[in-house]
Amino acid sequence: MLKINGIKRGIVIDHIKAGLGYKIYKELKLDQANYTTALIKNVCSNKLGKKDLIKIDNVIDFDLNILGLIDPGLTITIIEDEKVVDKIKLSVPEQVEGILTCKNPRCVSTIEHIDNILFTLVDPEKKEYKCEFCDTRTSL
Amino acid sequence: MLKGKHLIEPGDLTIEELEAIFTLADAIIQDPKKYSDTCKGHLLATLFYEPSTRTRFSFEAAMLRLGGEIIGFSEPNSSSVSKGESIGDTIRTIGCYADIAVMRHPKEGAPKLASKHATIPVINAGDGGHQHPTQTLTDLLTIRSYRKSISNNVIGLCGDLKFGRTVHSLVKALSRYEHMKFVFIAPPELEIPPYIIEELGDHPYDRTSSLEDAMPELDILYMTRIQKERFFNEEDYLRLKGYYILDQKKLEHAKEDMIIMHPLPRVDEIHTEVDQDPRAIYFNQAKYGMYVRMALIVKLLGLGGDLHA
Ligand SMILES: [Zn+2]
């Protein structure tokens, strides 16, 4: 059995749909982090069958709401002094940058390199976002 | 208040800013000579990544009539663009030479991208099927001049309402004014998209495929082209094409003071016999296009002077 040490101060992202852990890990740029992190894949779960799990031994400056776009079912727990101090409920973010790409073949972003296209939520139910350049709607 | 702003889509300007542009355009129409030196010593760059002679001439004529000068390209093959320079780099470089830039680009959002890197005002002169704000300004000024006010009108939009970018922008812009009614006249294949209907807010609207039925109610008839390539088969195209050709007979039931508009160029959706009708104002519309561009350039350069710049 794999054992991961408890964390003193940091974040646990749990109940990630199996297979999406790596995507979130990369999105949070944890692959470039110089502090302790753990990505655990395919953990047995009563609820999900299998799930992924991420532990971060640090306080990161990142809008965690963006994760709601990748997997709205995951849970985020903030830990301080080895105690749970906060659980974040995810909502669909109003704006996202860098996660979505524009699917309009006529969009300027198909010919120019643009790092962070800003997408604004236009339909919360369908999780549809609008490209800041061409206004085309897209979802993840 | 407009100095240094960009015009990427009609919504970039407030109703008050539009009004200031239209007021100046009126003043220029009244006394063009008075403004013939307003832009002296200023340079307009026309960056046309795809040819559009009509639009480019309109901007160039506007700047020249203000006493300004122009530089630019209309064939990207002959410029640094063909060497793969980014839009951001191009606009930054152009900003070192010119005071204001006009951009036409086949890719949607290209002028917006340019505006993010620009040190000078950028005007969108058409980006793919997306936006063409100076056409909308032209249409609004034309309506304002002929109908006395932009509010309180019943406008019928006829033709290709699905892909027609000028129609989409105009509907969006008009829905900001009071007491408007919209009548969308199109075949089922080319109906106005639902997201444009959403923009209407509380304004009443009708949908019909019959131009004749709609005619008696209209204060403004806005005609557009129906393009053959939008149809799946030739038969449908030929059938519908004839249906939307405006001729003198269809005008029999129109109001005396209705105005007929068209963004031009026309192919055959308005019979030439209609040109003589006093209600046909589409060629004057092109003239208003130049005047509104003159006013826009003056405002964005901050040269409005006493005319509440
Ligand atoms: Zn886009």
Coordinates of N, CA and C in Angstrom, one line a residue, chain A:
Chain A
M1 N 0.8 -1.2 0.0 CA 0.0 0.0 0.0 C 0.9 1.2 0.0
L2 N 0.6 2.1 -0.9 CA 1.3 3.4 -1.1 C 0.9 4.3 0.1
K3 N 1.9 4.8 0.7 CA 1.6 5.7 1.9 C 2.1 7.1 1.6
I4 N 1.3 8.1 1.7 CA 1.7 9.5 1.5 C 1.5 10.2 2.8
N5 N 2.6 10.9 3.2 CA 2.5 11.6 4.5 C 1.4 12.6 4.5
G6 N 0.8 12.8 5.7 CA -0.1 13.9 5.9 C 0.6 15.3 5.7
I7 N -0.2 16.3 5.3 CA 0.4 17.6 5.1 C 0.1 18.5 6.2
K8 N 1.0 19.4 6.5 CA 0.9 20.3 7.6 C 0.0 21.5 7.1
R9 N 0.4 22.0 5.9 CA -0.3 23.2 5.4 C -0.3 23.1 3.9
G10 N -1.5 23.0 3.4 CA -1.6 22.9 1.9 C -3.0 22.5 1.5
I11 N -3.1 21.8 0.4 CA -4.4 21.6 -0.3 C -4.5 20.1 -0.7
V12 N -5.7 19.6 -0.5 CA -5.9 18.2 -1.0 C -7.1 18.3 -2.0
I13 N -6.8 17.9 -3.2 CA -7.9 17.8 -4.2 C -8.3 16.4 -4.4
D14 N -9.5 16.1 -3.9 CA -10.0 14.7 -3.9 C -11.1 14.4 -4.8
H15 N -11.5 13.1 -4.9 CA -12.6 12.7 -5.8 C -12.5 13.2 -7.2
I16 N -11.3 13.3 -7.7 CA -11.1 13.6 -9.1 C -11.5 12.4 -9.9
K17 N -12.2 12.6 -11.0 CA -12.6 11.5 -11.9 C -11.3 10.9 -12.4
A18 N -11.2 9.5 -12.3 CA -10.0 8.8 -12.7 C -9.6 9.2 -14.1
G19 N -8.3 9.6 -14.3 CA -7.8 10.0 -15.6 C -7.7 11.5 -15.7
L20 N -8.4 12.3 -14.9 CA -8.3 13.7 -15.0 C -7.3 14.3 -14.1
G21 N -6.7 13.5 -13.2 CA -5.7 14.0 -12.2 C -4.5 14.7 -12.9
Y22 N -4.0 14.0 -13.9 CA -2.8 14.5 -14.6 C -3.1 15.9 -15.2
K23 N -4.3 16.0 -15.8 CA -4.7 17.2 -16.5 C -4.7 18.4 -15.5
I24 N -5.3 18.1 -14.4 CA -5.3 19.1 -13.3 C -3.9 19.4 -12.8
Y25 N -3.1 18.4 -12.6 CA -1.8 18.6 -12.1 C -1.0 19.5 -13.0
K26 N -1.2 19.3 -14.3 CA -0.5 20.1 -15.3 C -1.1 21.6 -15.3
E27 N -2.4 21.6 -15.2 CA -3.1 22.9 -15.3 C -2.6 23.8 -14.1
L28 N -2.4 23.2 -13.0 CA -1.9 23.9 -11.8 C -0.4 24.1 -11.8
K29 N 0.2 23.7 -12.9 CA 1.6 23.8 -13.1 C 2.4 23.1 -11.9
L30 N 1.9 22.0 -11.4 CA 2.5 21.4 -10.3 C 3.7 20.6 -10.7
D31 N 3.7 20.3 -12.1 CA 4.9 19.6 -12.6 C 6.2 20.4 -12.6
Q32 N 5.9 21.8 -12.4 CA 7.1 22.7 -12.3 C 7.3 23.1 -10.9
A33 N 6.6 22.6 -9.9 CA 6.7 23.1 -8.5 C 8.0 22.6 -7.9
N34 N 8.5 23.5 -6.9 CA 9.7 23.1 -6.2 C 9.3 22.7 -4.7
Y35 N 8.1 22.5 -4.5 CA 7.7 22.0 -3.2 C 7.0 20.6 -3.3
T36 N 6.7 20.0 -2.2 CA 6.2 18.6 -2.3 C 4.8 18.6 -2.8
T37 N 4.6 17.7 -3.8 CA 3.3 17.5 -4.4 C 3.1 16.0 -4.6
A38 N 1.9 15.5 -4.7 CA 1.7 14.1 -5.0 C 0.5 14.0 -5.9
L39 N 0.7 13.2 -7.0 CA -0.5 12.9 -7.8 C -0.7 11.4 -7.7
I40 N -1.8 11.0 -7.2 CA -2.1 9.6 -7.0 C -3.2 9.2 -7.9
K41 N -2.9 8.2 -8.7 CA -3.9 7.8 -9.7 C -4.6 6.5 -9.4
N42 N -5.8 6.4 -9.8 CA -6.6 5.1 -9.7 C -6.7 4.6 -8.3
V43 N -7.0 5.5 -7.4 CA -7.3 5.1 -6.0 C -8.7 4.5 -5.9
C44 N -8.8 3.4 -5.2 CA -10.1 2.8 -5.0 C -11.0 3.7 -4.3
S45 N -12.3 3.9 -4.8 CA -13.2 4.8 -4.1 C -14.6 4.1 -4.1
N46 N -15.2 4.2 -3.0 CA -16.6 3.7 -2.8 C -17.5 4.4 -3.8
K47 N -17.3 5.7 -3.9 CA -18.3 6.6 -4.6 C -18.0 6.4 -6.1
L48 N -16.8 6.5 -6.5 CA -16.5 6.6 -7.9 C -15.9 5.3 -8.6
G49 N -15.7 4.3 -7.8 CA -15.0 3.1 -8.3 C -13.5 3.4 -8.2
K50 N -13.1 4.3 -9.1 CA -11.7 4.7 -9.1 C -11.6 6.2 -9.1
K51 N -10.6 6.8 -8.5 CA -10.5 8.2 -8.5 C -9.0 8.6 -8.5
D52 N -8.8 9.9 -8.8 CA -7.4 10.4 -8.7 C -7.4 11.4 -7.5
L53 N -6.2 11.7 -7.0 CA -6.1 12.5 -5.8 C -4.8 13.3 -5.9
I54 N -4.9 14.6 -5.5 CA -3.7 15.4 -5.6 C -3.5 16.0 -4.2
K55 N -2.2 15.9 -3.7 CA -1.9 16.6 -2.5 C -0.8 17.6 -2.7
I56 N -1.0 18.8 -2.2 CA 0.0 19.9 -2.4 C 0.4 20.4 -1.0
D57 N 1.7 20.3 -0.8 CA 2.2 20.7 0.5 C 2.7 22.2 0.5
N58 N 1.7 23.0 0.1 CA 2.1 24.4 0.0 C 0.7 25.2 -0.2
V59 N 0.8 26.5 0.0 CA -0.4 27.3 -0.3 C -0.1 27.9 -1.7
I60 N -1.0 27.6 -2.6 CA -0.7 28.1 -4.0 C -1.7 29.2 -4.3
D61 N -1.1 30.1 -5.1 CA -1.9 31.2 -5.6 C -2.5 30.9 -6.9
F62 N -3.7 30.4 -6.9 CA -4.3 30.0 -8.1 C -5.8 30.0 -8.0
D63 N -6.6 30.4 -9.0 CA -8.0 30.4 -8.9 C -8.5 29.0 -9.0
L64 N -8.8 28.3 -7.9 CA -9.2 26.9 -7.9 C -10.5 26.7 -8.6
N65 N -11.3 27.8 -8.7 CA -12.6 27.6 -9.3 C -12.5 27.1 -10.8
I66 N -11.4 27.4 -11.4 CA -11.2 27.0 -12.8 C -11.3 25.4 -12.9
L67 N -10.9 24.8 -11.8 CA -11.0 23.3 -11.8 C -12.4 22.8 -12.0
G68 N -13.4 23.6 -11.6 CA -14.8 23.3 -11.8 C -15.1 23.0 -13.3
L69 N -14.3 23.6 -14.1 CA -14.5 23.4 -15.6 C -14.0 22.0 -16.0
I70 N -13.0 21.6 -15.4 CA -12.4 20.3 -15.7 C -13.2 19.1 -15.1
D71 N -13.5 19.3 -13.8 CA -14.2 18.2 -13.1 C -15.0 18.8 -12.0
P72 N -16.3 19.1 -12.2 CA -17.1 19.8 -11.2 C -17.4 18.9 -10.0
G73 N -17.1 17.6 -10.1 CA -17.3 16.7 -8.9 C -16.2 16.7 -7.9
L74 N -15.1 17.2 -8.2 CA -14.0 17.1 -7.3 C -14.1 17.9 -6.0
T75 N -13.4 17.6 -5.0 CA -13.5 18.3 -3.7 C -12.1 18.9 -3.4
I76 N -12.2 20.1 -2.8 CA -11.0 20.8 -2.4 C -11.0 21.1 -0.9
T77 N -9.9 20.6 -0.3 CA -9.8 20.8 1.2 C -8.6 21.6 1.5
I78 N -8.7 22.7 2.3 CA -7.5 23.5 2.6 C -7.1 23.0 4.0
I79 N -5.8 22.8 4.2 CA -5.3 22.3 5.5 C -4.3 23.2 6.1
E80 N -4.5 23.5 7.4 CA -3.5 24.3 8.1 C -3.3 23.6 9.4
D81 N -2.0 23.5 9.9 CA -1.7 22.8 11.1 C -2.3 21.4 11.1
E82 N -2.2 20.8 10.0 CA -2.7 19.4 9.8 C -4.2 19.3 10.1
K83 N -4.9 20.4 10.1 CA -6.4 20.4 10.3 C -7.1 21.0 9.1
V84 N -8.3 20.5 8.8 CA -9.1 21.0 7.7 C -9.6 22.4 8.2
V85 N -9.3 23.4 7.4 CA -9.8 24.7 7.8 C -10.9 25.2 6.8
D86 N -10.9 24.6 5.6 CA -11.9 25.1 4.6 C -12.1 24.0 3.6
K87 N -13.4 24.0 3.2 CA -13.7 23.1 2.0 C -14.2 24.0 0.9
I88 N -13.7 23.9 -0.3 CA -14.2 24.8 -1.3 C -15.2 24.1 -2.2
K89 N -16.3 24.7 -2.3 CA -17.4 24.2 -3.2 C -17.1 24.9 -4.6
L90 N -17.1 24.1 -5.6 CA -16.8 24.6 -6.9 C -18.0 25.2 -7.6
S91 N -17.7 26.3 -8.3 CA -18.8 26.9 -9.1 C -18.2 27.1 -10.5
V92 N -19.1 27.3 -11.5 CA -18.6 27.5 -12.8 C -18.0 28.9 -12.9
P93 N -16.7 29.0 -13.2 CA -16.1 30.4 -13.2 C -16.6 31.3 -14.3
E94 N -16.7 32.6 -13.9 CA -17.2 33.6 -14.8 C -16.3 33.8 -16.0
Q95 N -15.0 33.7 -15.7 CA -14.0 33.9 -16.8 C -12.9 32.9 -16.6
V96 N -12.4 32.4 -17.7 CA -11.2 31.5 -17.6 C -10.2 31.9 -18.7
E97 N -9.0 31.7 -18.3 CA -7.9 32.0 -19.2 C -6.9 30.8 -19.3
G98 N -6.6 30.5 -20.5 CA -5.6 29.5 -20.7 C -6.1 28.0 -20.7
I99 N -7.3 27.7 -20.3 CA -7.7 26.4 -20.3 C -8.4 26.0 -21.6
L100 N -9.3 26.9 -22.1 CA -10.0 26.6 -23.3 C -9.3 27.1 -24.5
T101 N -9.6 26.4 -25.7 CA -9.1 26.9 -26.9 C -10.3 27.2 -27.8
C102 N -10.1 28.2 -28.7 CA -11.3 28.6 -29.6 C -11.4 27.6 -30.7
K103 N -12.6 27.1 -30.9 CA -12.9 26.1 -31.9 C -13.3 26.7 -33.3
N104 N -13.3 28.0 -33.4 CA -13.7 28.7 -34.6 C -12.5 28.7 -35.6
P105 N -12.6 28.0 -36.7 CA -11.5 27.9 -37.7 C -11.2 29.3 -38.2
R106 N -12.1 30.2 -38.2 CA -11.9 31.5 -38.7 C -11.3 32.5 -37.7
C107 N -11.1 32.0 -36.4 CA -10.6 32.9 -35.3 C -9.1 33.2 -35.5
V108 N -8.8 34.5 -35.2 CA -7.4 34.9 -35.3 C -6.4 34.0 -34.5
S109 N -7.0 33.4 -33.5 CA -6.1 32.6 -32.6 C -5.6 31.3 -33.3
T110 N -6.2 31.0 -34.5 CA -5.7 29.9 -35.3 C -4.5 30.2 -36.1
I111 N -4.2 31.5 -36.3 CA -3.0 31.8 -37.0 C -2.0 32.5 -36.2
E112 N -2.4 33.1 -35.1 CA -1.4 33.8 -34.3 C -1.2 33.1 -33.0
H113 N 0.0 33.1 -32.5 CA 0.2 32.5 -31.1 C -0.3 33.5 -30.0
I114 N -1.3 33.1 -29.3 CA -1.8 33.9 -28.2 C -1.8 33.0 -27.0
D115 N -1.1 33.5 -26.0 CA -0.9 32.6 -24.8 C -2.2 32.4 -24.0
N116 N -2.8 33.5 -23.6 CA -3.9 33.4 -22.7 C -5.2 34.0 -23.3
I117 N -6.0 33.3 -24.0 CA -7.2 33.8 -24.5 C -8.2 33.9 -23.4
L118 N -8.9 35.0 -23.2 CA -9.8 35.1 -22.1 C -11.2 34.7 -22.6
F119 N -11.8 33.7 -21.9 CA -13.1 33.2 -22.2 C -14.1 33.7 -21.1
T120 N -15.2 34.2 -21.6 CA -16.2 34.7 -20.6 C -17.5 33.8 -20.7
L121 N -18.0 33.4 -19.5 CA -19.1 32.6 -19.4 C -20.4 33.2 -20.0
V122 N -21.0 32.5 -21.0 CA -22.3 33.1 -21.5 C -23.5 32.2 -21.2
D123 N -23.2 30.9 -20.9 CA -24.3 30.0 -20.6 C -23.9 29.0 -19.5
P124 N -24.2 29.4 -18.2 CA -23.8 28.6 -17.1 C -24.2 27.2 -17.1
E125 N -25.5 27.0 -17.7 CA -26.0 25.6 -17.7 C -25.2 24.7 -18.6
K126 N -25.0 25.2 -19.8 CA -24.2 24.4 -20.8 C -22.7 24.6 -20.6
K127 N -22.3 25.4 -19.6 CA -20.9 25.8 -19.4 C -20.3 26.3 -20.7
E128 N -21.0 27.2 -21.4 CA -20.5 27.7 -22.6 C -19.8 29.0 -22.4
Y129 N -18.6 29.2 -23.0 CA -17.8 30.4 -22.9 C -17.6 31.0 -24.3
K130 N -17.4 32.4 -24.2 CA -17.3 33.1 -25.5 C -15.8 33.6 -25.6
C131 N -15.3 33.4 -26.8 CA -13.9 33.8 -27.1 C -13.8 35.3 -27.1
E132 N -12.7 35.9 -26.5 CA -12.6 37.3 -26.4 C -12.4 37.9 -27.8
F133 N -11.8 37.2 -28.7 CA -11.5 37.7 -30.0 C -12.7 37.6 -31.0
C134 N -13.2 36.4 -31.2 CA -14.2 36.2 -32.2 C -15.6 36.0 -31.7
D135 N -15.8 36.0 -30.4 CA -17.1 35.8 -29.7 C -17.8 34.4 -30.0
T136 N -17.1 33.5 -30.6 CA -17.6 32.2 -30.8 C -17.7 31.5 -29.5
R137 N -18.8 30.7 -29.3 CA -19.1 30.0 -28.1 C -18.3 28.6 -28.1
T138 N -17.8 28.3 -26.9 CA -17.1 27.0 -26.9 C -17.3 26.4 -25.4
S139 N -17.1 25.1 -25.3 CA -17.1 24.5 -24.0 C -16.0 23.5 -23.9
L140 N -15.7 23.0 -22.7 CA -14.5 22.1 -22.6 C -14.8 20.8 -23.2

